[in-house]
Coordinates of C-alpha atoms and ligand atoms in Angstrom, one line a residue:
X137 CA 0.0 0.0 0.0
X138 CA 1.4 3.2 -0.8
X139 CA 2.9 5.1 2.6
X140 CA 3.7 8.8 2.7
X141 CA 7.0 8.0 1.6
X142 CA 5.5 6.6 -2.0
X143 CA 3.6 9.5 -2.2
X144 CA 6.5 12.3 -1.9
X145 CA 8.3 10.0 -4.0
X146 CA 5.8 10.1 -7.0
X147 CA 5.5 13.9 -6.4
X148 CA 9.0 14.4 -6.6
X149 CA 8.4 11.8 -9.7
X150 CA 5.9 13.2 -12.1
X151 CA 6.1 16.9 -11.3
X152 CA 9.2 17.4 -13.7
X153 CA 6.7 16.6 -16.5
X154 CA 3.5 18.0 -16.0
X155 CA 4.1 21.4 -13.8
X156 CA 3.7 24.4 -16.1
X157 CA 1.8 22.0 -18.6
X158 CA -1.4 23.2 -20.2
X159 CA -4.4 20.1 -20.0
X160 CA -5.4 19.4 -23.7
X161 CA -7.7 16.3 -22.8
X162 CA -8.8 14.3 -20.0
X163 CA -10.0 10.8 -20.1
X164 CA -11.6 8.7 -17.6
X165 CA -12.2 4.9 -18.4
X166 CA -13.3 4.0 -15.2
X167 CA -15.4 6.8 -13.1
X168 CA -16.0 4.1 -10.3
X169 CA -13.2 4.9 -7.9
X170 CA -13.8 4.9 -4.0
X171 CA -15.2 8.6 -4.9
X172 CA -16.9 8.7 -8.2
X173 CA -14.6 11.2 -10.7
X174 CA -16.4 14.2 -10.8
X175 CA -18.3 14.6 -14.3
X176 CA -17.2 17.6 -14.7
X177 CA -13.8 16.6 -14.3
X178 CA -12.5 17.5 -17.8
X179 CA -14.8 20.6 -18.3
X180 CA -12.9 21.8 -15.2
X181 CA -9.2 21.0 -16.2
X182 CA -9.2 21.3 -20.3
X183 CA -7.5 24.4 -21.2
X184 CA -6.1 25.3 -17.6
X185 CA -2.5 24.9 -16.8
X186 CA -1.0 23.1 -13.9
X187 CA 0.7 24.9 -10.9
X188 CA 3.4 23.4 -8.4
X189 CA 2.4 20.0 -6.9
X190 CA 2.2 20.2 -2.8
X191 CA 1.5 16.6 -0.9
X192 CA -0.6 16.8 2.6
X193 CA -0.1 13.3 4.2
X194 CA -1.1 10.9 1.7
X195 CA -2.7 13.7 -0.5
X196 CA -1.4 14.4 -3.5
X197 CA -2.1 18.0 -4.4
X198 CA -2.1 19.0 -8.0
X199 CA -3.4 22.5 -8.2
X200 CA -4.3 24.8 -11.4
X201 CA -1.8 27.6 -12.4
X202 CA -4.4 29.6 -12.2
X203 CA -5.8 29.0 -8.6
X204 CA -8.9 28.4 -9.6
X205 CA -8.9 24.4 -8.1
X206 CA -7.0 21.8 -6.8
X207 CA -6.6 18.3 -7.9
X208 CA -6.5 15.7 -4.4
X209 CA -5.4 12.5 -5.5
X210 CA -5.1 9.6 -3.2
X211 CA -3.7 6.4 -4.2
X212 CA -5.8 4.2 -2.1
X213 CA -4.3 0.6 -1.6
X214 CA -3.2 -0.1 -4.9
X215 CA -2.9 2.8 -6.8
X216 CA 0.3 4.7 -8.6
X217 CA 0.1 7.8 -10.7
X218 CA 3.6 7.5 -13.9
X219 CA 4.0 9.5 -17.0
X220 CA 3.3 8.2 -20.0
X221 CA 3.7 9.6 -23.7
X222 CA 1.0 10.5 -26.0
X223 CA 0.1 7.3 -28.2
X224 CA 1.4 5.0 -24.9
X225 CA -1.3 2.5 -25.2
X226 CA -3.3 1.9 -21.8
X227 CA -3.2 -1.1 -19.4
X228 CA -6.0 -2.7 -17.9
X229 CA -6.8 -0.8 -14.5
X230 CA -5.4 2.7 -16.5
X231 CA -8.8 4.5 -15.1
X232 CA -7.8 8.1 -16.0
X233 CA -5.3 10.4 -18.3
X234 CA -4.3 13.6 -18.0
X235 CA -2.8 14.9 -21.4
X236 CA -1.0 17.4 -21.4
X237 CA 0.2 19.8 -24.5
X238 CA 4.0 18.9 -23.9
X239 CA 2.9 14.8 -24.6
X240 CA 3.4 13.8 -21.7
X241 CA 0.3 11.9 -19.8
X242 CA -0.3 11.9 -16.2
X243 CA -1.9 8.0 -16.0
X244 CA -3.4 6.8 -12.9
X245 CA -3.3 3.0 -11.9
X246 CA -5.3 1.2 -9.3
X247 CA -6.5 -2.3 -9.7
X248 CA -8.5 -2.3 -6.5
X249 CA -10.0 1.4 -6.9
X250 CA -9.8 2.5 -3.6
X251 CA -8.2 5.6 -4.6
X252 CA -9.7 8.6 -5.8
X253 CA -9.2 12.1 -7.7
X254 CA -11.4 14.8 -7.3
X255 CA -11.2 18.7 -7.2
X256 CA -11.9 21.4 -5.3
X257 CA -12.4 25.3 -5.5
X258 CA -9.0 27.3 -4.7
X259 CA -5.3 25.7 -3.1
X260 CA -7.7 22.5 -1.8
X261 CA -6.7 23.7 1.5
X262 CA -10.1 23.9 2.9
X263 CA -10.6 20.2 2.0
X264 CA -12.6 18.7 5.3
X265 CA -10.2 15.5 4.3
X266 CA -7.5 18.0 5.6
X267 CA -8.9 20.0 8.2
X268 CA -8.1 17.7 11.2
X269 CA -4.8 15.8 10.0
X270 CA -1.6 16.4 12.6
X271 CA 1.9 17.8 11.5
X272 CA 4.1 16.7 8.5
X273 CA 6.4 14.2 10.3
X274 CA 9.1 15.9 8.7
X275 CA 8.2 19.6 9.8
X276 CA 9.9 21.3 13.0
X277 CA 6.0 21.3 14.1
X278 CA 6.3 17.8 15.2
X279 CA 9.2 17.3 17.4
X280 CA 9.5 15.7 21.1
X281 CA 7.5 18.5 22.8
X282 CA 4.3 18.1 20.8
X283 CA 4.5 14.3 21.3
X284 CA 5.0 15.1 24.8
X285 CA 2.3 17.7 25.2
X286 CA -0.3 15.9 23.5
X287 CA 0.2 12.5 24.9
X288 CA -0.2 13.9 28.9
X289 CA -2.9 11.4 30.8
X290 CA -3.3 9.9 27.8
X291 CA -3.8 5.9 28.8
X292 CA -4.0 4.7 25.1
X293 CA -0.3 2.5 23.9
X294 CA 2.1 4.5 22.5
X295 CA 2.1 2.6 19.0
X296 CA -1.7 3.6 18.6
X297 CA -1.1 6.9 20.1
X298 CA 2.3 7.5 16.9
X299 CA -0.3 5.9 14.2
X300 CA -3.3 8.6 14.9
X301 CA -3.5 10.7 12.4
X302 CA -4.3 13.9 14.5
X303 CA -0.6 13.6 16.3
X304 CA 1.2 12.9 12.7
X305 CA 0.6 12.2 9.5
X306 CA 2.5 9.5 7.8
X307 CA 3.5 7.0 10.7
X308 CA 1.7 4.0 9.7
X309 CA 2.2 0.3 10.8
X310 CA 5.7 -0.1 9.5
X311 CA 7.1 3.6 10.7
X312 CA 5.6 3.3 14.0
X313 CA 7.2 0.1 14.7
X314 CA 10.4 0.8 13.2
X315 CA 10.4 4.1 14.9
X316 CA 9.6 2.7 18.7
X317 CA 12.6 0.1 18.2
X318 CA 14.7 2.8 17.3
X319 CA 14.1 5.0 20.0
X320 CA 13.7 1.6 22.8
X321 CA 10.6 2.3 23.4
X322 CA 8.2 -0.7 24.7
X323 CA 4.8 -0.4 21.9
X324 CA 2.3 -1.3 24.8
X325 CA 3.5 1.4 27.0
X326 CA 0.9 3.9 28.1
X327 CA 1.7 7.0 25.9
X328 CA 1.0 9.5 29.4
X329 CA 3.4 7.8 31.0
X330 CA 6.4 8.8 28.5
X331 CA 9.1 10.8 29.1
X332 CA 10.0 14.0 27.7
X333 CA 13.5 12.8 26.6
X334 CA 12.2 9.8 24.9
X335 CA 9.5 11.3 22.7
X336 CA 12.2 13.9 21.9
X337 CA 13.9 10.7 20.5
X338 CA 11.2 9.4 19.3
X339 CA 10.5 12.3 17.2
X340 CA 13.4 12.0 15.7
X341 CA 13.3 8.4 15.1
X342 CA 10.1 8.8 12.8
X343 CA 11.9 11.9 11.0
X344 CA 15.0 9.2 10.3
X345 CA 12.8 6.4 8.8
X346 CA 10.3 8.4 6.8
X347 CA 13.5 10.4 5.1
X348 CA 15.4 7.2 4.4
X349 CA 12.3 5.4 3.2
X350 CA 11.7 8.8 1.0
X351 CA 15.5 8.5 -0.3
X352 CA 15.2 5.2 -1.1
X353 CA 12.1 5.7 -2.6
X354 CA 14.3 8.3 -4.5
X355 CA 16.4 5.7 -6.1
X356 CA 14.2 2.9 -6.8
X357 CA 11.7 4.7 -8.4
X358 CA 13.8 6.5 -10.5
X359 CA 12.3 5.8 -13.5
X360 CA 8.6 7.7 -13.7
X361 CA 8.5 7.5 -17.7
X362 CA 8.3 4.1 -19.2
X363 CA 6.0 2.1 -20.3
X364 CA 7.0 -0.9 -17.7
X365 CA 3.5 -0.6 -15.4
X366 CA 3.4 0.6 -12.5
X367 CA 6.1 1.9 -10.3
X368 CA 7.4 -0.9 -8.0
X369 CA 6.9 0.0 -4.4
X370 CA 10.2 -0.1 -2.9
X371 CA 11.0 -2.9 -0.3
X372 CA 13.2 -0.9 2.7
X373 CA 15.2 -2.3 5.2
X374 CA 13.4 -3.0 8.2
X375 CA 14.6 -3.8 11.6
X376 CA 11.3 -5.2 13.5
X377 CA 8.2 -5.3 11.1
X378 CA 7.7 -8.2 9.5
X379 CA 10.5 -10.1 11.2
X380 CA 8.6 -11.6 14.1
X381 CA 9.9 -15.0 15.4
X382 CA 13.3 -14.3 14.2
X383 CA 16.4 -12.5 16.6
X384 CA 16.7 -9.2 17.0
X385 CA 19.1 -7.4 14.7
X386 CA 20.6 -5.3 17.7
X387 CA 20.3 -8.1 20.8
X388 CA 19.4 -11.3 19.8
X389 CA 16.1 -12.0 21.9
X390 CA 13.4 -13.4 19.7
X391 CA 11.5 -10.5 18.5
X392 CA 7.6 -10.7 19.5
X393 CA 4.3 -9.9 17.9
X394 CA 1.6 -8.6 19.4
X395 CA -1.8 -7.3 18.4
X396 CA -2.4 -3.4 19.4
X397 CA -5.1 -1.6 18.0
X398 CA -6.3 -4.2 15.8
X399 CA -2.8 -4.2 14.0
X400 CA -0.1 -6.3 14.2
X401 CA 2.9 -5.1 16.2
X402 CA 6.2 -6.2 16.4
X403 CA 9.4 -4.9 19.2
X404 CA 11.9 -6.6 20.4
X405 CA 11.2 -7.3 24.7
X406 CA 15.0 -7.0 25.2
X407 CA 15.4 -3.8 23.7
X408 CA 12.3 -1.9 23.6
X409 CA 11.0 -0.8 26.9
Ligands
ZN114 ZN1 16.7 -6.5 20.8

């Protein structure tokens, strides 16, 4: 499934091609996405230029040059967004081109549809999709003290407590549990009863894997023109998820799982406490 990280990446991928681009045609094969593409999708678009793209957690932001509307795109579970050139034949599960005048064709992917696009009047900002997500994991706005703040008499497990989308945006399943065994800390432990000093490193710890996942993302996905499918969803290195039954990369100690808020959770007991 694609994680903030994929998401970045493809911004970081496709904008290259299509920023500045005017839309000569838009084509949806498939309407039925998890929200129905708005009809007036190409009536909106045709003729308009597109501005600089923006992400908001898993929200890809594609606004007009004008500032007229914004594109939100969300890739769903299985969905990817590459550029393909005019005359590129589609694939099966291609639901919807974006042509522009330079040739180059924004082409969205999603075999499972639980994606969506759709638009709305001005930077998008006022989305209510937005309006009560947490910080960027990557801004200064989430550091130690907000985790720290936030978190105060809070009984809920810290793992649960990372994932919420009101604290951050970004650190699902895998971050959150690579993040709590690289700051030590024990998943189940209530979040009140955290210190300071180790949400300051656990702030940092979810900084370190998002930006090496977006790196890596970097190079693996290198290659947003071609007609090769879909990106390939990059496999990183991970410490805990994943791994349960087998010994801790650090210590040794059988690494355990455990279900937390209806997920699967895996920490090392030697390490993480
Ligand atoms: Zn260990």
């Amino acid at each position: 499934m694609p994680e903030l990280p994929e998401v970045e990446t493809t911004r970081r991928g496709i904008a290259p091609y299509i920023e500045g681009q005017e839309i000569t045609e838009v084509l949806v094969r498939q309407p039925r996405l998890r929200v129905p593409v708005p009809e007036d999708l190409a009536e909106r678009l045709v003729g308009a230029s597109i501005g600089p793209l923006a992400r908001r957690a898993k929200y890809l932001q594609i606004p007009l040059a004008d500032g007229s509307a914004t594109l939100l795109w969300h890739l769903g579970m299985s969905g990817s967004l590459r550029i393909a050139r005019l005359g590129d034949l589609p694939k099966k599960h291609d639901h919807v081109d974006v042509v522009t005048a330079s040739g180059y064709v924004l082409r969205y992917h999603d075999p499972r549809r639980f994606g969506f696009v759709d638009w709305q009047q001005g930077d998008g900002s006022k989305d209510k999709r937005l309006a009560h997500l947490g910080p960027e994991p990557l801004d200064d706005a989430f550091n130690g003290q907000w985790l720290f703040n936030l978190s105060r008499n809070k009984r809920v497990a810290v793992k649960p407590f990372l994932m919420d989308n009101q604290v951050v945006v970004g650190a699902g399943n895998i971050y959150a549990a690579e993040a709590l065994f690289m700051a030590g800390i024990d998943p189940r432990r209530a979040a009140g009863r955290i210190s300071l000093a180790r949400y300051e490193a656990l702030a940092v710890a979810v900084k370190e894997v998002l930006a090496a996942a977006i790196t890596q993302g970097g190079t693996t996905l290198r290659d947003f023109v071609s007609g090769q499918g879909e990106p390939g969803y990059f496999a990183q290195q991970l410490n805990v998820y994943g791994r349960h039954g087998q010994p801790c990369l650090r210590c040794g100690s059988e690494l355990r799982r455990i279900t937390l808020g209806q997920r699967a959770s895996v920490f090392c007991p030697s390490c993480q406490r």
